[in-house]
mmCIF file of C-alpha atoms and ligand atoms in Angstrom:
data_model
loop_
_atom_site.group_PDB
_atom_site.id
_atom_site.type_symbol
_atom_site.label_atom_id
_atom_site.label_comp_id
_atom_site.label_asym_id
_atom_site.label_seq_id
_atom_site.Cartn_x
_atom_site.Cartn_y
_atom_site.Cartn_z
ATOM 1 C CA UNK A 1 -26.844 -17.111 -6.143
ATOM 2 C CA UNK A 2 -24.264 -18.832 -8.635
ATOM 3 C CA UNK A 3 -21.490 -19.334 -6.228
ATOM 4 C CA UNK A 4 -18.991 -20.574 -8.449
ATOM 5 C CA UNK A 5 -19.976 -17.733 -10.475
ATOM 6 C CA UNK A 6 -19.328 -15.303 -7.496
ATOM 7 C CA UNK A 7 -15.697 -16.919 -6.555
ATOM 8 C CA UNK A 8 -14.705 -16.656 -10.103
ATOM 9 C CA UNK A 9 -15.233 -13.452 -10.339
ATOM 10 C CA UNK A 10 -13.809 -12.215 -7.307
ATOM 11 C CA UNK A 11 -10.428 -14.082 -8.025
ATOM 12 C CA UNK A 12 -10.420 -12.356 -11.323
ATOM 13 C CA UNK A 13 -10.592 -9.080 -9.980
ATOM 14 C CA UNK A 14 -7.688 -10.022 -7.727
ATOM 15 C CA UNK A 15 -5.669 -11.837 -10.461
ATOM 16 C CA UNK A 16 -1.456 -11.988 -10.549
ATOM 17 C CA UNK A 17 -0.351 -8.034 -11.172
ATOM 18 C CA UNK A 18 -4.163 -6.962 -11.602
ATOM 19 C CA UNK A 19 -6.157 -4.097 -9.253
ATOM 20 C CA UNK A 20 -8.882 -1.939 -9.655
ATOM 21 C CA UNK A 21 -9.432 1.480 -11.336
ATOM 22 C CA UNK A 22 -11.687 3.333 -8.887
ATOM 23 C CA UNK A 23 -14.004 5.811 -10.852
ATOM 24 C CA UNK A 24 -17.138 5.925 -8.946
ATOM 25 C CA UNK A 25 -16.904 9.497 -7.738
ATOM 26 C CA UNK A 26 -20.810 10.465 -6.849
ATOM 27 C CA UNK A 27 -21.375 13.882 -9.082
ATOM 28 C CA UNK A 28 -20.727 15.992 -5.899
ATOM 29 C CA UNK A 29 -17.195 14.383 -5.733
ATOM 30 C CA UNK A 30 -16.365 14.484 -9.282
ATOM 31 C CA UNK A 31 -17.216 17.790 -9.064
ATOM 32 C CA UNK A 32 -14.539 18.577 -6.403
ATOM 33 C CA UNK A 33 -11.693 17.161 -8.694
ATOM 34 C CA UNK A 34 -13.111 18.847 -12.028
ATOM 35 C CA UNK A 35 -12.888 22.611 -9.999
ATOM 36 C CA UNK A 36 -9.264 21.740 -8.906
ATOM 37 C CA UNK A 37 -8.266 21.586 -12.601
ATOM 38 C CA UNK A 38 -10.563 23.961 -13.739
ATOM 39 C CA UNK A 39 -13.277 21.869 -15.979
ATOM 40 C CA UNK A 40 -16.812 22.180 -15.743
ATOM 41 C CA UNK A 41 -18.820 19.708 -14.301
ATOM 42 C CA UNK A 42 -21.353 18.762 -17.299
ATOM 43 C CA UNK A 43 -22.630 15.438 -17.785
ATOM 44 C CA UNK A 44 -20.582 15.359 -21.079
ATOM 45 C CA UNK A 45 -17.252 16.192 -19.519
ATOM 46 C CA UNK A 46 -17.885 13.825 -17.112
ATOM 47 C CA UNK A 47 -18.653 11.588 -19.948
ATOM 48 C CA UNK A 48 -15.787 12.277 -21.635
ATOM 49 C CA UNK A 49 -13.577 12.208 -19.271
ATOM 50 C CA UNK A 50 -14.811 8.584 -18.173
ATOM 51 C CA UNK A 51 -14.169 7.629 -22.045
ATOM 52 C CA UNK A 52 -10.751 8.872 -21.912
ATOM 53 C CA UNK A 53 -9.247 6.856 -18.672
ATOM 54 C CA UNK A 54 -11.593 3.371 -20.179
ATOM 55 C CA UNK A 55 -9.820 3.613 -23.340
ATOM 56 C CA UNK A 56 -6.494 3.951 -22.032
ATOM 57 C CA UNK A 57 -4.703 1.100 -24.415
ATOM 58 C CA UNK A 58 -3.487 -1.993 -22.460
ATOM 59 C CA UNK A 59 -5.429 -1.049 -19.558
ATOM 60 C CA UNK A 60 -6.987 -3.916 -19.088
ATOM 61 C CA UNK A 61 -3.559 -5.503 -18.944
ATOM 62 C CA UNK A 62 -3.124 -4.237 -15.048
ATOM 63 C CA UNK A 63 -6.703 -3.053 -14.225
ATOM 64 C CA UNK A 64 -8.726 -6.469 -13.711
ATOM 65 C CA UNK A 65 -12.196 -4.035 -12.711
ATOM 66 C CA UNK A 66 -13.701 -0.492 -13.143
ATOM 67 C CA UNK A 67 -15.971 0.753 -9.856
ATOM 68 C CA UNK A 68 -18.537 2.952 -11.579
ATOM 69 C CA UNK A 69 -20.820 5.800 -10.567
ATOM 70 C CA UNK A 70 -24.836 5.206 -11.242
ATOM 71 C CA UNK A 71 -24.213 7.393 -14.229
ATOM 72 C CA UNK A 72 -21.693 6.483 -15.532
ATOM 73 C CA UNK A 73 -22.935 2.494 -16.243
ATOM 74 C CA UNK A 74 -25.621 4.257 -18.034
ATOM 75 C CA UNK A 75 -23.195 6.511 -20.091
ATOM 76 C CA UNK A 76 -22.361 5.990 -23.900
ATOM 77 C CA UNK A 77 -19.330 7.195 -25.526
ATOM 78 C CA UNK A 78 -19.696 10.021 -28.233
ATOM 79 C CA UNK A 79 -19.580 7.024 -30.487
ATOM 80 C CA UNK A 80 -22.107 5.495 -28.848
ATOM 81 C CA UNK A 81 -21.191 2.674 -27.168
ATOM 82 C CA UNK A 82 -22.059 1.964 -23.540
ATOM 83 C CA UNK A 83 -19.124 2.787 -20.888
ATOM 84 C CA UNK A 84 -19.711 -0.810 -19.216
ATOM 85 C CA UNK A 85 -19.066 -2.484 -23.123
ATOM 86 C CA UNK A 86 -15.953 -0.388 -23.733
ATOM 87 C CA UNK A 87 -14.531 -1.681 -20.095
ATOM 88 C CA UNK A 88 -15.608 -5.417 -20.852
ATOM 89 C CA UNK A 89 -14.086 -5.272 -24.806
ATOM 90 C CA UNK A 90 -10.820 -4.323 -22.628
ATOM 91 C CA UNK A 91 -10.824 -7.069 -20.145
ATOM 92 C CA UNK A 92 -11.793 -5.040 -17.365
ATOM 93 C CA UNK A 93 -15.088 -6.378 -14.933
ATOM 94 C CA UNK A 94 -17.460 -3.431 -14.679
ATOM 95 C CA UNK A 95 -18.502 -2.755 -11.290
ATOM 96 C CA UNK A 96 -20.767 -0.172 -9.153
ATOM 97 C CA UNK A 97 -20.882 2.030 -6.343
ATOM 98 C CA UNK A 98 -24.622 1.088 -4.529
ATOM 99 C CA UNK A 99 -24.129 3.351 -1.505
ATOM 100 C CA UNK A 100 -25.876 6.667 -1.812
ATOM 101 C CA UNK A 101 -22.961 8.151 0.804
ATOM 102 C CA UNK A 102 -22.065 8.396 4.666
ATOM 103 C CA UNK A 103 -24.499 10.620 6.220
ATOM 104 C CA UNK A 104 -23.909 12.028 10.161
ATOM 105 C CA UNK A 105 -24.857 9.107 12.833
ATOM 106 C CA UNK A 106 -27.636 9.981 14.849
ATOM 107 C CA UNK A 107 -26.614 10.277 18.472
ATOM 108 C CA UNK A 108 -22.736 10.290 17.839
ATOM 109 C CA UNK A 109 -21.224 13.622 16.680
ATOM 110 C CA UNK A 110 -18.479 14.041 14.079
ATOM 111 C CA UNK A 111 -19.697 10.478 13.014
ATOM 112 C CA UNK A 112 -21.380 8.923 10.069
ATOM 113 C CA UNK A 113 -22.890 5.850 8.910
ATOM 114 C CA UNK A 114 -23.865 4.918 5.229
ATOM 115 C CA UNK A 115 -26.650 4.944 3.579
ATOM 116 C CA UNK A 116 -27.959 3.071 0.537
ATOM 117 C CA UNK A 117 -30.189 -0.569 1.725
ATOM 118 C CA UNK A 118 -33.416 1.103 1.064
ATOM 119 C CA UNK A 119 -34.543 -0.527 -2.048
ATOM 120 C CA UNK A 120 -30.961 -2.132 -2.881
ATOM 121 C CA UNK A 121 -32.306 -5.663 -3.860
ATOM 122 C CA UNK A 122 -34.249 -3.625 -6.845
ATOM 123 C CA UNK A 123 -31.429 -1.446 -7.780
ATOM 124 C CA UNK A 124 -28.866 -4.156 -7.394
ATOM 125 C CA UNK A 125 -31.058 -6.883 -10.328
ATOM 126 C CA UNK A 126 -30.767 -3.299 -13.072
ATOM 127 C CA UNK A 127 -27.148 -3.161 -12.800
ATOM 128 C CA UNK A 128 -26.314 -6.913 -12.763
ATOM 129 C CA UNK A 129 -28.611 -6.196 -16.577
ATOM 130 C CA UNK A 130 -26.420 -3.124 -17.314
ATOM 131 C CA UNK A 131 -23.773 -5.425 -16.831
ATOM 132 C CA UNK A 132 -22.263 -4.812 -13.322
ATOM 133 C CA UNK A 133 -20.554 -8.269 -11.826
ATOM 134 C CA UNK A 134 -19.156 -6.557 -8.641
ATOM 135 C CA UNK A 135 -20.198 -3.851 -6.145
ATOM 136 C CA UNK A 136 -18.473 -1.189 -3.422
ATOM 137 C CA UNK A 137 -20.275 0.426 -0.589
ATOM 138 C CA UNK A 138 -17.661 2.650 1.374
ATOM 139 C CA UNK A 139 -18.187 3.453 5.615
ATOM 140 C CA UNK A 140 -15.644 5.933 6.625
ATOM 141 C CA UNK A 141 -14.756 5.840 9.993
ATOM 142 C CA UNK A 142 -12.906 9.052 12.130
ATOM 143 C CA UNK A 143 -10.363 9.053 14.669
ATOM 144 C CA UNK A 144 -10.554 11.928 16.877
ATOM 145 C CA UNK A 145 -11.037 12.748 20.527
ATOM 146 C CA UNK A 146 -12.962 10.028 22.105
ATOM 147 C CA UNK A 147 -14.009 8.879 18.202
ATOM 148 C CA UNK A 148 -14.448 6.683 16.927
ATOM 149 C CA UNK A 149 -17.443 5.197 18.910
ATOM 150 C CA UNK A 150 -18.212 1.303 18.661
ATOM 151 C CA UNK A 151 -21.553 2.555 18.130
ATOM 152 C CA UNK A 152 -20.132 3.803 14.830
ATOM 153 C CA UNK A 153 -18.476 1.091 13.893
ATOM 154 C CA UNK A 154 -20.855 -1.501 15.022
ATOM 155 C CA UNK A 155 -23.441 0.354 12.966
ATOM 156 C CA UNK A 156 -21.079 0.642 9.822
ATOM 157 C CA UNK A 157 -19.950 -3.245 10.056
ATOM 158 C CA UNK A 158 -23.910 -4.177 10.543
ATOM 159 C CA UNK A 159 -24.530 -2.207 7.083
ATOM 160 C CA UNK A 160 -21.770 -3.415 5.260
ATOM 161 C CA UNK A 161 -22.525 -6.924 6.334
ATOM 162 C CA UNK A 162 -26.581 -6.190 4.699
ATOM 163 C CA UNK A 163 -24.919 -4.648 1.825
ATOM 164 C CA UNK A 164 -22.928 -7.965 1.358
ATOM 165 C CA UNK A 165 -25.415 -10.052 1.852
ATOM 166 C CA UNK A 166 -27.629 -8.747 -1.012
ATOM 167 C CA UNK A 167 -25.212 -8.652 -3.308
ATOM 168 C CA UNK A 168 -24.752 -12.074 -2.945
ATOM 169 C CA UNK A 169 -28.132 -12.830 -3.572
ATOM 170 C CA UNK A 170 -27.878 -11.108 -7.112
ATOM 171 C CA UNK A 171 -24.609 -12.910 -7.746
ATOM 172 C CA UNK A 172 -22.833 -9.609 -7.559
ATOM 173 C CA UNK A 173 -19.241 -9.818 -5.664
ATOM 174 C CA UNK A 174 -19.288 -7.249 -3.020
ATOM 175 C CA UNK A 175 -16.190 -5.181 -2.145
ATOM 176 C CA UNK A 176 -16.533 -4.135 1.851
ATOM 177 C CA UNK A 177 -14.750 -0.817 2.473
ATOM 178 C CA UNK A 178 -14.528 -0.186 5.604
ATOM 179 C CA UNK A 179 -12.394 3.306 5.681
ATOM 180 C CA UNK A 180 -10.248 4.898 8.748
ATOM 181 C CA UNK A 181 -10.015 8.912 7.142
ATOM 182 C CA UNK A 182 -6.601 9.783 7.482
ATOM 183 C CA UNK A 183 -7.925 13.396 8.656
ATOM 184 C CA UNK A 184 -6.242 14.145 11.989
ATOM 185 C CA UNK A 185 -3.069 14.244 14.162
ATOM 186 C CA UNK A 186 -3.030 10.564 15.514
ATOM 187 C CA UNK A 187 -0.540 8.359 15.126
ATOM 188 C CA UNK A 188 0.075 4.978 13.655
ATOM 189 C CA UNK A 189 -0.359 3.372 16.606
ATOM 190 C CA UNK A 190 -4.473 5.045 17.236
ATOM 191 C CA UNK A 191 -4.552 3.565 13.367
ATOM 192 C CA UNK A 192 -3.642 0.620 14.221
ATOM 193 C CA UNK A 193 -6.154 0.195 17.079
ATOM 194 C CA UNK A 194 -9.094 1.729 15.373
ATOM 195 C CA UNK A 195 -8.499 -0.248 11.947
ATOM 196 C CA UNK A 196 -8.291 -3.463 13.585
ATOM 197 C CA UNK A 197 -11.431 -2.523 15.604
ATOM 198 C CA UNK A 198 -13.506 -1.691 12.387
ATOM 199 C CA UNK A 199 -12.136 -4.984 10.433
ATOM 200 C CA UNK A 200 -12.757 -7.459 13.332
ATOM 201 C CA UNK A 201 -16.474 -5.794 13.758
ATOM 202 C CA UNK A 202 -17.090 -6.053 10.139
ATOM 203 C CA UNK A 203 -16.396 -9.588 9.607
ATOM 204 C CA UNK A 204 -17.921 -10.622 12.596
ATOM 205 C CA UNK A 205 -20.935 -9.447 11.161
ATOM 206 C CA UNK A 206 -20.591 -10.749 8.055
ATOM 207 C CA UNK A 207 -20.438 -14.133 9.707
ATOM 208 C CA UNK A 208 -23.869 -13.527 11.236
ATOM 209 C CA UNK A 209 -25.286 -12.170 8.047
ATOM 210 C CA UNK A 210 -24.271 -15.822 6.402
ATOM 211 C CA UNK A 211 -21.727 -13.971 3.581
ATOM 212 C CA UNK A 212 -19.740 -16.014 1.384
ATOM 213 C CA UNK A 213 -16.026 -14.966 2.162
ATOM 214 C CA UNK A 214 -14.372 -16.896 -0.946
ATOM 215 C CA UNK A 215 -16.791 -14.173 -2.987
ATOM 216 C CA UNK A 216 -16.002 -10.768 -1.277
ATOM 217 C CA UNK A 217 -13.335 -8.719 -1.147
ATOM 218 C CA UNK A 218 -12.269 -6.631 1.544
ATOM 219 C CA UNK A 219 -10.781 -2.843 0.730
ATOM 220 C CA UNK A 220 -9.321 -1.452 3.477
ATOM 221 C CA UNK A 221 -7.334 1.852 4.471
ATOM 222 C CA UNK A 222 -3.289 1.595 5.087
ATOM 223 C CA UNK A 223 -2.525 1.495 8.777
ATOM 224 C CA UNK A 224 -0.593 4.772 8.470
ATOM 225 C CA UNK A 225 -0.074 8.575 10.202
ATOM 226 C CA UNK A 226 -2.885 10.747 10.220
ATOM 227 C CA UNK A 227 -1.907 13.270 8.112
ATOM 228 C CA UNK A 228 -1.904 15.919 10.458
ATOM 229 C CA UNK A 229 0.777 13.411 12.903
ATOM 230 C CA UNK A 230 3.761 15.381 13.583
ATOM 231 C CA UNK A 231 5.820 12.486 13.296
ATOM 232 C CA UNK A 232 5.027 10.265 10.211
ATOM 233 C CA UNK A 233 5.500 6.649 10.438
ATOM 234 C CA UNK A 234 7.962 4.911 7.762
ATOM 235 C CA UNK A 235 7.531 3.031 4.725
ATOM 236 C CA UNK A 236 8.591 0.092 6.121
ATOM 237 C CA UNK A 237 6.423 0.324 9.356
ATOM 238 C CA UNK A 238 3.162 1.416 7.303
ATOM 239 C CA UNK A 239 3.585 -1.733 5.171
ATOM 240 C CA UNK A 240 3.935 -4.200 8.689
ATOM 241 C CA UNK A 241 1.823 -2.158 10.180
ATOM 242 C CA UNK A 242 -0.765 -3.102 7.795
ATOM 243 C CA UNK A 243 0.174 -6.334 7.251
ATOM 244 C CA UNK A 244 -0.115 -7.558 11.115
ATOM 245 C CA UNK A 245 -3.250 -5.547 11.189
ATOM 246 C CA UNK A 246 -5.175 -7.655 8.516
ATOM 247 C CA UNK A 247 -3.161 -11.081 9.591
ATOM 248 C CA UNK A 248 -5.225 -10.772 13.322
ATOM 249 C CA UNK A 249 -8.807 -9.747 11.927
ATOM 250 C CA UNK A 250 -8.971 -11.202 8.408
ATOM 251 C CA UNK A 251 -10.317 -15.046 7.993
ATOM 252 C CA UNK A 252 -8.392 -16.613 5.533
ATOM 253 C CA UNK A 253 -10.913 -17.603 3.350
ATOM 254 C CA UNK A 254 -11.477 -14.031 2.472
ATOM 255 C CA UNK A 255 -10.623 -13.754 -1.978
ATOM 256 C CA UNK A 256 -8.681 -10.690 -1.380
ATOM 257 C CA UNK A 257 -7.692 -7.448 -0.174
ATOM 258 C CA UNK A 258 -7.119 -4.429 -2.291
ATOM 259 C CA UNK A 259 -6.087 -1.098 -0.876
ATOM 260 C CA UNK A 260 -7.936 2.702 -1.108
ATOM 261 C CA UNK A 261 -5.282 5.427 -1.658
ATOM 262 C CA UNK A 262 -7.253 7.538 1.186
ATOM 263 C CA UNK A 263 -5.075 10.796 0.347
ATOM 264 C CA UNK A 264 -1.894 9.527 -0.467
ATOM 265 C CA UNK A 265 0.499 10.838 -3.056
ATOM 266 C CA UNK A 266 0.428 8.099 -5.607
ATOM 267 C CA UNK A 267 4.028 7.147 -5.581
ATOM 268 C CA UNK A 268 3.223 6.571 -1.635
ATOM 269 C CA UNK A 269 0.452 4.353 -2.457
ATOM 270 C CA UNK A 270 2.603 2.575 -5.096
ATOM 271 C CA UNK A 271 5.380 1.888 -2.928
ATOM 272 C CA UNK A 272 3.481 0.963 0.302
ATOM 273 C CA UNK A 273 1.344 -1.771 -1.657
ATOM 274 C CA UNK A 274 5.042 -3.191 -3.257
ATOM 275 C CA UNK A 275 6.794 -2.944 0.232
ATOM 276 C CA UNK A 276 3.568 -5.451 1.908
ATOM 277 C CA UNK A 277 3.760 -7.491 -0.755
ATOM 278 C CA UNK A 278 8.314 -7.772 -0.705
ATOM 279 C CA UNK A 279 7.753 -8.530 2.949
ATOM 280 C CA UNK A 280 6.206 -11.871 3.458
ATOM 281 C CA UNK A 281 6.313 -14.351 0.765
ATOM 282 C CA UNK A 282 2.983 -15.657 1.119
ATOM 283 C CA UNK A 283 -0.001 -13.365 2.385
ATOM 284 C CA UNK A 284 -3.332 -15.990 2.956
ATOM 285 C CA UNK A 285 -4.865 -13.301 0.018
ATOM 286 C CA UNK A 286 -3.620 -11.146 -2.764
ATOM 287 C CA UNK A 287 -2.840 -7.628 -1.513
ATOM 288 C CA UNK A 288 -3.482 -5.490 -4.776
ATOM 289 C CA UNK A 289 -5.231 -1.858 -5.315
ATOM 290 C CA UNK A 290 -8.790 -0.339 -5.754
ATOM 291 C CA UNK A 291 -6.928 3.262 -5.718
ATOM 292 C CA UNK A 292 -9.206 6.127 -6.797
ATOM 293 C CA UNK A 293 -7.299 9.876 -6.891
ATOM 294 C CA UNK A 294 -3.603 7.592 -6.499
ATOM 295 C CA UNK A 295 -4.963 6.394 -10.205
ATOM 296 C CA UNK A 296 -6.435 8.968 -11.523
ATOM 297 C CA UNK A 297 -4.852 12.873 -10.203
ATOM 298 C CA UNK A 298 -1.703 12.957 -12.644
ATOM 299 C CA UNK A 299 -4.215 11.713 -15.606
ATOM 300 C CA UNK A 300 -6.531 13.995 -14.666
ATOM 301 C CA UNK A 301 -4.295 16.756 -14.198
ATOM 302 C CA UNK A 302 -3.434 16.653 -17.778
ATOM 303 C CA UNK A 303 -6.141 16.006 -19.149
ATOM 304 C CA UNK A 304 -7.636 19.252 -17.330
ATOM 305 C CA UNK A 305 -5.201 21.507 -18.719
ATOM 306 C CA UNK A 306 -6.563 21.024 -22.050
ATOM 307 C CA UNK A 307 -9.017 17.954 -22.506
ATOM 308 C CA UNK A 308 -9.347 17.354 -26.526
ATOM 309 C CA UNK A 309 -5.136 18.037 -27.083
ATOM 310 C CA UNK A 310 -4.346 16.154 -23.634
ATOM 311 C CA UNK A 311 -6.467 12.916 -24.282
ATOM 312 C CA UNK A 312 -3.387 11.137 -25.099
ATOM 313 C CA UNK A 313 -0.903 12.053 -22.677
ATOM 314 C CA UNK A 314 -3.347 11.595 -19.922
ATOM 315 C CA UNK A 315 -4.001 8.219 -21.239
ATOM 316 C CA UNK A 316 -0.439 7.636 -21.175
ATOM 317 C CA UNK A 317 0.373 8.603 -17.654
ATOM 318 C CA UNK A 318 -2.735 6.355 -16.204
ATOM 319 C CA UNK A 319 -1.160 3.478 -18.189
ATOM 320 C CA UNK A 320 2.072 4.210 -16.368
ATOM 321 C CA UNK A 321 0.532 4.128 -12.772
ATOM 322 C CA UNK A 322 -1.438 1.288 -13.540
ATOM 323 C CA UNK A 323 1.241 -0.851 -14.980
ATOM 324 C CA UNK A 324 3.646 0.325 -11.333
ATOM 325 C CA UNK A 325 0.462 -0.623 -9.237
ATOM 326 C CA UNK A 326 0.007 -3.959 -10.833
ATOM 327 C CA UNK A 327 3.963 -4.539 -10.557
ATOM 328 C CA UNK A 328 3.588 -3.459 -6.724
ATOM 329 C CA UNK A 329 0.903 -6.481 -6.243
ATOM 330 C CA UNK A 330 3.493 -8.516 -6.939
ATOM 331 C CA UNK A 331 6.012 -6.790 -5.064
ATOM 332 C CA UNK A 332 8.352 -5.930 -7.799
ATOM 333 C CA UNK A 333 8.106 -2.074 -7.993
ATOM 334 C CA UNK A 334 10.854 -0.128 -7.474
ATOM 335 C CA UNK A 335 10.931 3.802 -7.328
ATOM 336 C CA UNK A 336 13.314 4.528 -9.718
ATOM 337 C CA UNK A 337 10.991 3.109 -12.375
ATOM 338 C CA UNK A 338 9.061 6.322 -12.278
ATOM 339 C CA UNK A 339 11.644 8.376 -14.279
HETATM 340 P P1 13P B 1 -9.089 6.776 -3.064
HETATM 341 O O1 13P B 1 -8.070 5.752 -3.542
HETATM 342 O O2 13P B 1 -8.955 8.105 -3.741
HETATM 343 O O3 13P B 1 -9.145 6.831 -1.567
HETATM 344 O O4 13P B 1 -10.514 6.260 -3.551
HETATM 345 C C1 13P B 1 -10.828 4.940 -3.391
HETATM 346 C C2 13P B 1 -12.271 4.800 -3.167
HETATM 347 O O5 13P B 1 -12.943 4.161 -3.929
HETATM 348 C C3 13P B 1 -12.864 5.436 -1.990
HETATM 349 O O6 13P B 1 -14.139 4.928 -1.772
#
């Protein structure tokens, strides 16, 4: 492992006004979000669709790294050229998702763990070749009755932590999700608890498992209503909220901390990641985005409607919500600038 090679890249991907465009939607998931705007799920409209939001011009100006599906890293454009080379000519780090998805937890029900260290070492040396320099691997973790269990995080945080580990090993910056669904009726408080919970296991773990902090990156879930609460919990108290959370479990050393969407609307996203980032002047690590659908749904509406007319447009509007994201890292988004 090349660790100045590893920090380097990790503070890049977590540079002034910078976040990540999440695009690693497994085919099952992309197949979801193709139905809901009524485009078939083909390898070439995936394809194309993947050319569209990577060619977006300037993107590279807010979006320091793309999070890639298997496929996709192995996709060309219909001019030929790779995906991965069309995100690096743009200044944007190509990255991959190496978990192969959160499958139900033996022994606990309504929980899962994630799979994907089977073989990961060999996978992991053919994408830093394609050209991958970072890596995700999402746990999701449920708050219900009596859930979660610690056996569920414990198991999660133990994975994560392997996941890390190897990553390391191939000089590939590892981005630790460790996810609270919003699914439910709890409030922020249960979020609070649970979240905290999952972090604190986690990087306890990846103490044991010897990873390098300064080279990871931690992307966590909002400490926020479930969005079945009856009561939903402020702006303002989502962003402190959040921001106390990750002050108690989160070692200082960490590079940085960028943000799922988890369901949000995207101007919620936007304005939650702005709000942390106007309260305290100083945070020990840049708060930023990895936001998937808060990204991507009002691009990929458009595009949807009508993919070879829309190209364009859609481009535009992901330009727009990546250029309020990377304003909200540095706290200086305001709503009005949507109109
Ligand atoms: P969302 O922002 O849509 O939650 O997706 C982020 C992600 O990568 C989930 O693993």
């Amino acid at each position: 492992m090349n660790i100045t090679e590893l920090v380097e890249t990790a503070e890049a991907l977590v540079a002034e006004g910078k976040g990540i465009l999440a695009m690693d939607e497994s085919t099952g998931t992309i197949k979801k979000r193709f139905d809901s705007v009524g485009v078939e799920c083909t390898e070439e409209n995936r394809r194309d669709y993947r050319s569209m939001l990577l060619t977006t011009p300037g993107l590279g100006e807010h979006i320091s790294g793309a999070i890639m599906y298997d496929e996709t890293l192995r996709q060309s454009s219909r001019d030929g050229i790779p995906l991965a080379k069309i995100a690096q000519d743009a200044g944007i780090i190509p990255g991959i998702k190496v978990d192969t998805g959160a499958k139900p937890l033996a022994g606990c029900e309504g929980e899962k763990v994630t799979e994907g260290l089977d073989g990961l070492r060999e996978r992991l040396h053919e994408y830093v070749e394609l050209g991958a320099r970072f890596a995700k691997w999402r746990a999701v973790i449920t708050i219900g009755e009596g859930l979660p269990s610690k056996t569920c995080i414990d198991a999660n945080a133990h994975a994560l932590a392997r996941y890390a580990a190897l990553c390391q090993e191939a000089g590939i910056v590892p981005i630790v999700e460790p996810e609270v669904l919003m699914d439910g009726s709890h409030d922020i408080d249960e979020c609070y608890e649970v979240t905290e919970a999952a972090q604190r296991a986690l990087f306890e773990q990846l103490y044991v498992h010897g990873v390098l902090l300064e080279g990871t990156i931690l992307k966590p879930s909002m400490v926020i209503s479930g969005s079945e609460c009856a009561e939903r919990a402020a702006v303002e108290d989502v962003a402190e909220a959040t921001l106390q959370c990750l002050l108690n479990a989160v070692p200082a050393s960490l590079a940085g901390v960028v943000f799922l969407s988890g369901g949000q609307s995207d101007v919620e996203a936007t304005h939650h990641l702005s709000t942390m980032n106007r309260l305290v002047e100083h945070t020990p690590w840049p708060l930023s985005f990895s936001y998937g659908r808060a990204l991507q749904q009002a691009a990929l509406s458009v595009w949807g409607a009508d993919p070879a007319k829309n190209w364009e447009e859609a481009q535009r509007i992901l330009a727009h919500r990546a250029r309020m994201n990377g304003l909200a890292a540095m706290g200086q988004y305001e709503t009005r600038m949507e109109e």
